[in-house]
CSV table of C-alpha atoms in Angstrom, one decimal:
chain,number,residue,atom,x,y,z
Q,242,UNK,CA,-20.1,14.1,3.7
Q,243,UNK,CA,-20.1,12.6,0.3
Q,244,UNK,CA,-16.7,11.6,-0.8
Q,245,UNK,CA,-15.7,10.4,-4.3
Q,246,UNK,CA,-12.6,8.2,-3.9
Q,247,UNK,CA,-10.5,7.9,-7.1
Q,248,UNK,CA,-8.5,4.8,-6.2
Q,249,UNK,CA,-5.2,3.4,-7.5
Q,250,UNK,CA,-6.3,-0.2,-7.3
Q,251,UNK,CA,-9.4,-2.4,-7.7
Q,252,UNK,CA,-11.4,-2.9,-4.6
Q,253,UNK,CA,-11.1,-6.7,-4.7
Q,254,UNK,CA,-7.3,-6.6,-5.0
Q,255,UNK,CA,-5.1,-7.5,-2.0
Q,256,UNK,CA,-6.4,-5.4,0.9
Q,257,UNK,CA,-4.1,-2.3,1.2
Q,258,UNK,CA,-4.2,1.3,2.2
Q,259,UNK,CA,-6.8,2.5,-0.4
Q,260,UNK,CA,-9.5,0.0,0.6
Q,261,UNK,CA,-8.7,0.4,4.3
Q,262,UNK,CA,-9.1,4.2,4.2
Q,263,UNK,CA,-12.2,3.9,2.1
Q,264,UNK,CA,-13.7,1.6,4.7
Q,265,UNK,CA,-12.9,3.9,7.6
Q,266,UNK,CA,-14.4,6.9,5.8
Q,267,UNK,CA,-17.5,4.9,5.0
Q,268,UNK,CA,-18.2,4.4,8.7
Q,269,UNK,CA,-19.6,8.0,8.9
Q,270,UNK,CA,-19.8,9.2,5.3
Q,271,UNK,CA,-21.1,8.2,1.9
Q,272,UNK,CA,-18.1,7.0,-0.2
Q,273,UNK,CA,-18.0,6.2,-3.9
Q,274,UNK,CA,-14.9,4.1,-4.6
Q,275,UNK,CA,-13.9,4.7,-8.3
Q,276,UNK,CA,-11.7,1.8,-9.6
Q,277,UNK,CA,-9.1,2.4,-12.3
Q,278,UNK,CA,-10.6,2.4,-15.8
Q,279,UNK,CA,-9.6,-0.5,-18.0
Q,280,UNK,CA,-9.0,0.6,-21.6
Q,281,UNK,CA,-10.5,-1.6,-24.2
Q,282,UNK,CA,-7.1,-2.0,-26.0
Q,283,UNK,CA,-5.5,-3.4,-22.8
Q,284,UNK,CA,-8.4,-5.8,-22.3
Q,285,UNK,CA,-8.3,-7.1,-25.9
Q,286,UNK,CA,-4.5,-7.6,-25.8
Q,287,UNK,CA,-3.9,-8.9,-22.2
Q,288,UNK,CA,-7.4,-9.8,-20.8
Q,289,UNK,CA,-8.0,-9.2,-17.1
Q,290,UNK,CA,-10.7,-6.9,-15.8
Q,291,UNK,CA,-13.4,-6.2,-18.3
Q,292,UNK,CA,-13.3,-2.8,-19.9
Q,293,UNK,CA,-17.1,-2.4,-19.7
Q,294,UNK,CA,-16.9,-1.5,-16.0
Q,295,UNK,CA,-19.8,-1.8,-13.6
Q,296,UNK,CA,-21.0,-0.9,-10.1
Q,297,UNK,CA,-21.9,-2.6,-6.9
Q,298,UNK,CA,-22.4,-2.0,-3.2
Q,299,UNK,CA,-20.0,-3.1,-0.5
Q,300,UNK,CA,-22.4,-1.8,2.1
Q,301,UNK,CA,-25.0,1.0,2.4
Q,302,UNK,CA,-22.2,3.6,2.8
Q,303,UNK,CA,-19.7,2.3,0.3
Q,304,UNK,CA,-20.4,2.0,-3.4
Q,305,UNK,CA,-17.9,0.8,-5.9
Q,306,UNK,CA,-17.9,1.7,-9.6
Q,307,UNK,CA,-15.6,1.2,-12.6
Q,308,UNK,CA,-16.2,3.3,-15.7
Q,309,UNK,CA,-16.5,2.0,-19.2
Q,310,UNK,CA,-13.1,2.2,-20.9
Q,311,UNK,CA,-14.2,1.7,-24.5
Q,312,UNK,CA,-13.2,5.2,-25.5
Q,313,UNK,CA,-10.0,5.6,-23.4
Q,314,UNK,CA,-6.4,4.8,-24.1
Q,315,UNK,CA,-3.6,3.6,-21.9
Q,316,UNK,CA,-2.4,6.1,-19.3
Q,317,UNK,CA,1.2,6.0,-20.8
Q,318,UNK,CA,-0.2,7.5,-24.0
Q,319,UNK,CA,-1.5,10.5,-22.2
Q,320,UNK,CA,2.1,11.8,-22.5
Q,321,UNK,CA,1.1,12.7,-26.1
Q,322,UNK,CA,-2.5,13.8,-25.2
Q,323,UNK,CA,-1.9,17.6,-25.2
Q,324,UNK,CA,-5.6,18.5,-25.3
Q,325,UNK,CA,-6.7,16.1,-22.5
Q,326,UNK,CA,-9.0,14.1,-24.8
Q,327,UNK,CA,-8.5,10.8,-22.9
Q,328,UNK,CA,-10.5,12.0,-19.9
Q,329,UNK,CA,-13.6,13.2,-21.9
Q,330,UNK,CA,-15.4,9.8,-21.8
Q,331,UNK,CA,-14.8,9.4,-18.1
Q,332,UNK,CA,-15.9,13.0,-17.4
Q,333,UNK,CA,-19.3,12.4,-18.9
Q,334,UNK,CA,-19.7,9.1,-17.0
Q,335,UNK,CA,-18.7,10.5,-13.6
Q,336,UNK,CA,-19.9,14.2,-13.6
Q,337,UNK,CA,-23.3,13.6,-12.0
Q,338,UNK,CA,-21.7,11.7,-9.1
Q,339,UNK,CA,-19.0,14.3,-8.7
Q,340,UNK,CA,-21.5,17.2,-8.6
Q,341,UNK,CA,-23.1,15.7,-5.5
Q,342,UNK,CA,-19.7,15.2,-3.8
Q,343,UNK,CA,-18.3,17.3,-1.0
Q,344,UNK,CA,-14.7,16.2,-1.4
Q,345,UNK,CA,-12.7,14.4,-4.1
Q,346,UNK,CA,-10.1,12.0,-2.8
Q,347,UNK,CA,-7.3,11.2,-5.3
Q,348,UNK,CA,-5.2,8.1,-4.5
Q,349,UNK,CA,-3.3,7.9,-7.8
Q,350,UNK,CA,-1.7,10.8,-9.8
Q,351,UNK,CA,-3.0,9.2,-13.1
Q,352,UNK,CA,-6.5,10.5,-12.2
Q,353,UNK,CA,-5.4,14.2,-12.4
Q,354,UNK,CA,-6.4,14.4,-16.1
Q,355,UNK,CA,-10.0,13.7,-15.0
Q,356,UNK,CA,-10.2,15.6,-11.7
Q,357,UNK,CA,-8.8,18.8,-13.2
Q,358,UNK,CA,-12.2,19.2,-14.8
Q,359,UNK,CA,-13.7,19.5,-11.2
Q,360,UNK,CA,-11.4,22.1,-9.6
Q,361,UNK,CA,-14.3,23.8,-7.9
Q,362,UNK,CA,-14.5,20.8,-5.6
Q,363,UNK,CA,-12.1,20.4,-2.7
Q,364,UNK,CA,-9.4,17.9,-3.7
Q,365,UNK,CA,-7.4,15.7,-1.3
Q,366,UNK,CA,-4.3,13.8,-2.6
Q,367,UNK,CA,-3.2,10.7,-0.8
Q,368,UNK,CA,0.4,10.1,-1.9
Q,369,UNK,CA,1.3,6.6,-0.9
Q,370,UNK,CA,4.8,6.3,-2.5
Q,371,UNK,CA,6.9,7.4,-5.4
Q,372,UNK,CA,4.5,6.4,-8.0
Q,373,UNK,CA,6.9,7.2,-10.9
Q,374,UNK,CA,9.5,4.7,-9.5
Q,375,UNK,CA,7.0,1.9,-9.7
Q,376,UNK,CA,6.4,2.3,-13.4
Q,377,UNK,CA,8.6,0.8,-16.1
Q,378,UNK,CA,7.2,2.7,-19.0
Q,379,UNK,CA,9.2,5.9,-19.6
Q,380,UNK,CA,6.2,7.8,-20.9
Q,381,UNK,CA,4.1,6.8,-17.9
Q,382,UNK,CA,6.8,7.9,-15.6
Q,383,UNK,CA,6.8,11.4,-17.1
Q,384,UNK,CA,3.0,11.6,-17.1
Q,385,UNK,CA,2.9,10.6,-13.4
Q,386,UNK,CA,5.6,13.1,-12.4
Q,387,UNK,CA,3.8,15.9,-14.2
Q,388,UNK,CA,0.5,15.0,-12.6
Q,389,UNK,CA,2.0,14.7,-9.1
Q,390,UNK,CA,3.3,18.3,-9.3
Q,391,UNK,CA,-0.2,19.5,-10.4
Q,392,UNK,CA,-2.0,17.6,-7.7
Q,393,UNK,CA,0.3,18.8,-4.9
Q,394,UNK,CA,-0.3,22.4,-5.9
Q,395,UNK,CA,-4.1,22.2,-6.2
Q,396,UNK,CA,-4.9,19.9,-3.3
Q,397,UNK,CA,-6.5,21.3,-0.2
Q,398,UNK,CA,-4.7,18.6,1.8
Q,399,UNK,CA,-1.9,16.2,0.9
Q,400,UNK,CA,-1.6,13.0,3.0
Q,401,UNK,CA,1.8,11.2,2.9
Q,402,UNK,CA,2.8,7.8,4.2
Q,403,UNK,CA,6.4,8.7,5.2
Q,404,UNK,CA,8.6,11.5,6.4
Q,405,UNK,CA,10.8,11.1,3.3
Q,406,UNK,CA,7.8,11.8,1.1
Q,407,UNK,CA,7.1,14.9,3.1
Q,408,UNK,CA,10.7,16.1,2.6
Q,409,UNK,CA,10.4,15.6,-1.2
Q,410,UNK,CA,6.9,17.1,-1.4
Q,411,UNK,CA,6.5,20.3,-3.5
Q,412,UNK,CA,4.0,21.6,-1.0
Q,413,UNK,CA,5.5,23.5,1.9
Q,414,UNK,CA,2.4,24.6,3.6
Q,415,UNK,CA,0.3,23.5,6.5
Q,416,UNK,CA,-1.9,21.3,4.4
Q,417,UNK,CA,0.7,18.4,4.3
Q,418,UNK,CA,0.0,15.5,6.8
Q,419,UNK,CA,2.0,12.4,7.4
Q,420,UNK,CA,-0.5,9.6,8.0
Q,421,UNK,CA,1.5,6.3,7.9
Q,422,UNK,CA,0.1,2.9,7.0
Q,423,UNK,CA,-1.4,0.7,9.7
Q,424,UNK,CA,-3.1,-2.6,10.6
Q,425,UNK,CA,-6.7,-3.4,11.3
Q,426,UNK,CA,-7.6,-3.9,15.0
Q,427,UNK,CA,-9.3,-7.1,14.0
Q,428,UNK,CA,-6.4,-8.4,11.8
Q,429,UNK,CA,-5.9,-11.1,14.4
Q,430,UNK,CA,-9.4,-12.6,15.0
Q,431,UNK,CA,-10.3,-13.0,18.6
Q,432,UNK,CA,-10.4,-16.8,18.4
Q,433,UNK,CA,-6.8,-16.8,17.1
Q,434,UNK,CA,-5.2,-14.6,19.8
Q,435,UNK,CA,-4.4,-17.7,21.8
Q,436,UNK,CA,-1.9,-18.7,19.0
Q,437,UNK,CA,0.2,-15.6,19.6
Q,438,UNK,CA,3.5,-16.6,21.2
Q,439,UNK,CA,5.5,-14.4,23.6
Q,440,UNK,CA,9.2,-14.9,24.7
Q,441,UNK,CA,12.4,-16.3,23.4
Q,442,UNK,CA,12.5,-18.2,20.1
Q,443,UNK,CA,14.2,-21.5,20.7
Q,444,UNK,CA,14.6,-22.4,17.0
Q,445,UNK,CA,14.0,-20.7,13.7
Q,446,UNK,CA,13.1,-23.0,10.8
Q,447,UNK,CA,10.3,-21.4,8.8
Q,448,UNK,CA,10.9,-17.9,7.4
Q,449,UNK,CA,8.1,-16.1,5.6
Q,450,UNK,CA,7.5,-13.1,3.4
Q,451,UNK,CA,4.0,-11.8,2.5
Q,452,UNK,CA,3.6,-9.3,-0.3
Q,453,UNK,CA,4.2,-8.6,-4.0
Q,454,UNK,CA,7.5,-9.8,-5.4
Q,455,UNK,CA,8.9,-7.5,-8.1
Q,456,UNK,CA,12.0,-5.4,-9.0
Q,457,UNK,CA,12.2,-4.1,-5.5
Q,458,UNK,CA,12.5,-7.5,-3.8
Q,459,UNK,CA,16.1,-8.4,-2.8
Q,460,UNK,CA,16.8,-12.0,-3.6
Q,461,UNK,CA,20.4,-11.7,-2.3
Q,462,UNK,CA,19.0,-11.9,1.2
Q,463,UNK,CA,17.2,-15.2,0.2
Q,464,UNK,CA,20.5,-16.5,-1.2
Q,465,UNK,CA,22.4,-15.7,2.0
Q,466,UNK,CA,19.8,-17.5,4.1
Q,467,UNK,CA,19.7,-20.6,1.9
Q,468,UNK,CA,23.5,-21.0,1.9
Q,469,UNK,CA,23.8,-21.0,5.7
Q,470,UNK,CA,24.4,-24.3,7.5
Q,471,UNK,CA,21.0,-24.0,9.2
Q,472,UNK,CA,18.3,-25.6,7.0
Q,473,UNK,CA,15.9,-22.8,6.8
Q,474,UNK,CA,12.6,-23.3,4.8
Q,475,UNK,CA,11.6,-20.0,3.1
Q,476,UNK,CA,8.1,-19.2,2.0
Q,477,UNK,CA,7.2,-16.3,-0.3
Q,478,UNK,CA,3.5,-15.6,-0.4
Q,479,UNK,CA,2.2,-13.1,-3.0
Q,480,UNK,CA,2.0,-12.2,-6.7
Q,481,UNK,CA,5.4,-12.8,-8.3
Q,482,UNK,CA,6.6,-10.5,-11.2
Q,483,UNK,CA,10.2,-11.6,-11.0
Q,484,UNK,CA,12.1,-14.6,-12.4
Q,485,UNK,CA,11.7,-17.6,-10.1
Q,486,UNK,CA,14.6,-18.5,-7.9
Q,487,UNK,CA,14.9,-22.3,-7.8
Q,488,UNK,CA,15.8,-24.1,-4.6
Q,489,UNK,CA,14.4,-27.1,-2.8
Q,490,UNK,CA,13.9,-25.1,0.4
Q,491,UNK,CA,12.4,-22.0,-1.3
Q,492,UNK,CA,8.6,-22.2,-1.7
Q,493,UNK,CA,6.3,-19.8,-3.7
Q,494,UNK,CA,2.6,-19.4,-3.0
Q,495,UNK,CA,0.1,-17.2,-4.7
Q,496,UNK,CA,-1.4,-14.2,-2.9
Q,497,UNK,CA,-3.9,-15.1,-0.1
Q,498,UNK,CA,-7.1,-13.2,0.8
Q,499,UNK,CA,-6.5,-10.7,3.5
Q,500,UNK,CA,-8.7,-12.7,5.9
Q,501,UNK,CA,-6.2,-15.6,5.7
Q,502,UNK,CA,-2.9,-13.6,6.2
Q,503,UNK,CA,-2.9,-13.8,10.0
Q,504,UNK,CA,-3.2,-17.6,9.8
Q,505,UNK,CA,-0.2,-17.6,7.4
Q,506,UNK,CA,1.9,-15.6,9.8
Q,507,UNK,CA,1.3,-18.0,12.6
Q,508,UNK,CA,3.1,-20.7,10.5
Q,509,UNK,CA,6.3,-18.7,10.4
Q,510,UNK,CA,9.1,-18.5,13.0
Q,511,UNK,CA,10.4,-15.3,11.5
Q,512,UNK,CA,9.2,-12.8,8.9
Q,513,UNK,CA,11.2,-10.9,6.2
Q,514,UNK,CA,11.1,-7.4,4.8
Q,515,UNK,CA,13.9,-7.6,2.3
Q,516,UNK,CA,13.6,-4.7,-0.2
Q,517,UNK,CA,16.5,-3.3,-2.2
Q,518,UNK,CA,18.1,-0.2,-1.1
Q,519,UNK,CA,17.3,2.9,-3.1
Q,520,UNK,CA,15.1,6.0,-3.5
Q,521,UNK,CA,11.9,3.8,-3.5
Q,522,UNK,CA,12.7,2.0,-0.3
Q,523,UNK,CA,13.4,5.3,1.5
Q,524,UNK,CA,9.8,6.5,1.0
Q,525,UNK,CA,7.9,3.2,1.8
Q,526,UNK,CA,6.1,2.8,5.0
Q,527,UNK,CA,5.4,-0.9,4.7
Q,528,UNK,CA,2.0,-2.3,5.7
Q,529,UNK,CA,3.5,-5.7,6.1
Q,530,UNK,CA,5.6,-4.6,9.1
Q,531,UNK,CA,2.5,-3.6,11.0
Q,532,UNK,CA,0.9,-6.9,10.2
Q,533,UNK,CA,4.0,-8.9,11.2
Q,534,UNK,CA,4.3,-7.1,14.5
Q,535,UNK,CA,0.5,-7.4,15.1
Q,536,UNK,CA,1.1,-11.2,15.1
Q,537,UNK,CA,4.1,-10.7,17.4
Q,538,UNK,CA,6.5,-12.2,14.9
Q,539,UNK,CA,10.3,-11.5,15.0
Q,540,UNK,CA,11.2,-9.6,11.8
Q,541,UNK,CA,14.5,-9.3,9.8
Q,542,UNK,CA,14.3,-6.0,7.8
Q,543,UNK,CA,16.4,-3.8,5.7
Q,544,UNK,CA,17.4,-0.5,7.2
Q,545,UNK,CA,15.5,2.5,5.9
Q,546,UNK,CA,14.2,5.8,7.3
Q,547,UNK,CA,10.9,4.1,7.9
Q,548,UNK,CA,12.1,0.8,9.4
Q,549,UNK,CA,14.4,2.7,11.8
Q,550,UNK,CA,11.2,4.1,13.4
Q,551,UNK,CA,10.5,0.5,14.5
Q,552,UNK,CA,14.0,-0.5,15.3
Q,553,UNK,CA,13.3,-1.5,18.9
Q,554,UNK,CA,11.0,-4.2,17.5
Q,555,UNK,CA,13.1,-5.3,14.5
Q,556,UNK,CA,16.5,-6.7,13.5
Q,557,UNK,CA,17.9,-4.4,10.8
Q,558,UNK,CA,20.6,-5.0,8.3
Q,559,UNK,CA,22.3,-2.7,5.8
Q,560,UNK,CA,23.7,-5.2,3.4
Q,561,UNK,CA,22.6,-8.8,2.6
Q,562,UNK,CA,26.1,-10.0,3.7
Q,563,UNK,CA,25.2,-9.1,7.3
Q,564,UNK,CA,22.3,-11.4,7.4
Q,565,UNK,CA,24.1,-14.7,8.5
Q,566,UNK,CA,25.7,-13.0,11.5
Q,567,UNK,CA,22.3,-11.5,12.6
Q,568,UNK,CA,20.5,-14.8,12.2
Q,569,UNK,CA,22.9,-16.5,14.5
Q,570,UNK,CA,22.0,-14.2,17.4
Q,571,UNK,CA,19.3,-15.1,19.9
Q,572,UNK,CA,15.8,-14.1,18.9
Q,573,UNK,CA,12.7,-13.2,20.9
Q,574,UNK,CA,9.3,-11.8,20.1
Q,575,UNK,CA,8.8,-8.0,19.7
Q,576,UNK,CA,6.4,-7.8,22.6
Q,577,UNK,CA,6.7,-9.5,26.0
Q,578,UNK,CA,3.0,-9.7,26.7
Q,579,UNK,CA,-0.5,-9.2,25.2
Q,580,UNK,CA,-0.9,-5.8,26.8
Q,581,UNK,CA,2.2,-4.4,24.9
Q,582,UNK,CA,1.0,-5.9,21.7
Q,583,UNK,CA,-2.5,-4.5,22.0
Q,584,UNK,CA,-1.1,-1.0,22.8
Q,585,UNK,CA,1.0,-1.2,19.6
Q,586,UNK,CA,-2.1,-2.2,17.5
Q,587,UNK,CA,-4.3,0.5,18.9
Q,588,UNK,CA,-1.7,3.2,18.3
Q,589,UNK,CA,-1.1,1.9,14.7
Q,590,UNK,CA,-4.6,0.9,13.6
Q,591,UNK,CA,-6.5,1.9,10.5
Q,592,UNK,CA,-9.2,3.0,12.9
Q,593,UNK,CA,-6.9,5.6,14.5
Q,594,UNK,CA,-5.6,6.7,11.0
Q,595,UNK,CA,-9.2,7.1,9.9
Q,596,UNK,CA,-10.0,9.4,12.8
Q,597,UNK,CA,-7.1,11.7,12.0
Q,598,UNK,CA,-8.1,11.9,8.3
Q,599,UNK,CA,-11.7,12.7,9.2
Q,600,UNK,CA,-10.5,15.6,11.3
Q,601,UNK,CA,-8.7,17.1,8.4
Q,602,UNK,CA,-11.6,16.5,6.0
Q,603,UNK,CA,-14.0,18.1,8.5
Q,604,UNK,CA,-11.9,21.3,8.6
Q,605,UNK,CA,-11.9,21.4,4.8
Q,606,UNK,CA,-15.6,21.0,4.7
Q,607,UNK,CA,-16.1,23.6,7.4
Q,608,UNK,CA,-14.0,26.2,5.5
Q,609,UNK,CA,-16.0,25.8,2.3
């Protein structure tokens, strides 16, 4: 099959679900990964990715392109674009590629204004989270909500990462599939498997978090840890979009390449998943939990519908004030031996998720 993958993030961003799914599909199919278009105005005002776009090959099966954004405006202004003029430039740039495609994969609702021009093609929508809750701009929020409704109605299949998203989905038919996030089977390189520890944790000193730090990050948990008598060293690794919290035992580090994450985790005695309670948290199926557990690291996590699915592997809290009491209990690794860890990884791998997605896409293609 030929699949055009309208992605929510750039391919060279921190490795997440979009790149992982694209890689899995490219094992057996031709995939064109379309990165978000950079409008010229944004580039001139803020810099960053060049608006002129470009294209390259990741491998023979996976091509990556970004369209020229000279004639486009920021997505938030599409709220006022009643005639859909913002997608015209993109339409003429991508139409030849789309005409040869068997399936259009949409990973971000902002692409709807473009893909609606290609309704004769089967459309698949991968809804990773509540996209509107991640946007601060009020006009962009409304645009995203409107596009999500349209995509859910027109898509031949809707993939969701969590059960809560399924409950909130407008689509009530058989074409809704919960396909959670996962971890790569090779996330822990073979040569590093000997570093994986099994058993009781004698002392916790280094506590780590890996991921983006933004409005959803709960600093109250960090505060509770730092004011305890135990002298914990806390390491936050990832892009930070929040005000810095200053403390001699709190250390920030920029985002690391995906290939280095496993090595980072081996440095920690315990890992954190400390998001704020709310509507956004309830829908998140966190990739970082799969990665923490793949490295067999003890995890302190906020309770949510998705973390409760892993509660036999995690220590869950409801409120930050509970953290000191939980931390004083004895800790041990999630898995007792390598066999248990390997079983978890196989059942929750991107490879297994890819096989399930391919089955659904095969049915869509067969029914055309």
